[in-house]
């Protein structure tokens, strides 16, 4: 494993190694045991989009690993925002930093950064995928459910970055998966192709009540993602009914978990009642961003 660019780059062994290290680092932190795998190392944290969880969990995570993280705003502060090519930015940052995390729009920019920088690159979200979030989600599911085999995951909403990474991650981990998306908002074609490698384990449908039946974990995400704000009204209409609510949850298995990457829009993709009833799982998921990303950095840059 040289980078974390998208879930499908990982082998099953690499995925489980990340999850195991994430559990170990979580236990270390809870016990107050130092774990300085990045001692003396530096990580550039590039953001071309807003963030609460990703920015803070990476900054805190690098520090807890003994390294230095530098927050870089790609829109208002870096020369990328004024047109400097990503290839040139990559070749400069690769000479200063031991690794780079980037949140941006185009997946191709993340791939270029990896190609030209010469240091490990971690995808902190693109329009195409969000692998760091899905690693935290899988860590949370394993904590609450004890494992993945024989479990069913269901995603209700936009077939976007979260859906794309969840489909790959959950299938790779051993779960079955149902994606419930409107016809015009399906997951990426290459992700649907990837799912074909798991015969009988993947389903795509348009009815939340059909998809939720027998689920052990229900996921959703915002109807309007970052960068799509101009489509907000159109999307409100297209996604009406694509919501995790009591009625949908009643069709899932008893004890079904609810996961949301956050930020959440109560009354849109999830009701306030369901959100609050499952807040313990949702905020454990948010906490696990810290542990899962520390695991990725410790493996990529700390020899773990
Ligand atoms: N879930 C997530 O990535 O949150 P932020 O946008 O706050 O980083
Ligand atoms: N799909 C959302 C995820 C936010 C973490 C977005 O891209 O805005």
Coordinates of N, CA and C in Angstrom, one line a residue, residues 89-98 100 116-119:
X89 N 2.7 21.7 -8.0 CA 2.5 21.7 -6.5 C 3.0 20.4 -5.9
X90 N 2.7 19.3 -6.6 CA 3.0 18.0 -6.1 C 4.6 17.9 -6.0
X91 N 5.3 18.3 -7.0 CA 6.7 18.2 -7.0 C 7.4 19.0 -5.9
X92 N 6.8 20.1 -5.6 CA 7.3 21.0 -4.5 C 7.0 20.4 -3.1
X93 N 5.8 20.1 -2.9 CA 5.4 19.6 -1.6 C 6.0 18.2 -1.2
X94 N 6.3 17.4 -2.3 CA 6.9 16.1 -2.1 C 8.4 16.3 -1.6
X95 N 9.0 17.5 -1.8 CA 10.3 17.7 -1.3 C 10.3 18.2 0.2
X96 N 9.2 18.7 0.7 CA 9.1 19.2 2.1 C 8.5 18.2 3.0
X97 N 7.4 17.5 2.5 CA 6.6 16.7 3.4 C 6.8 15.2 3.2
X98 N 6.5 14.5 4.3 CA 6.6 13.0 4.2 C 5.3 12.4 3.7
X100 N 0.9 13.6 2.1 CA 0.0 14.6 1.7 C -1.4 14.1 1.8
X116 N 3.1 12.5 -9.0 CA 4.2 13.5 -9.1 C 4.9 13.8 -7.8
X117 N 4.2 13.6 -6.7 CA 4.8 14.1 -5.4 C 6.0 13.2 -4.9
X118 N 5.8 11.9 -5.2 CA 6.8 10.9 -4.7 C 6.7 10.6 -3.2
X119 N 5.6 11.0 -2.6 CA 5.3 10.7 -1.2 C 3.8 10.1 -1.1

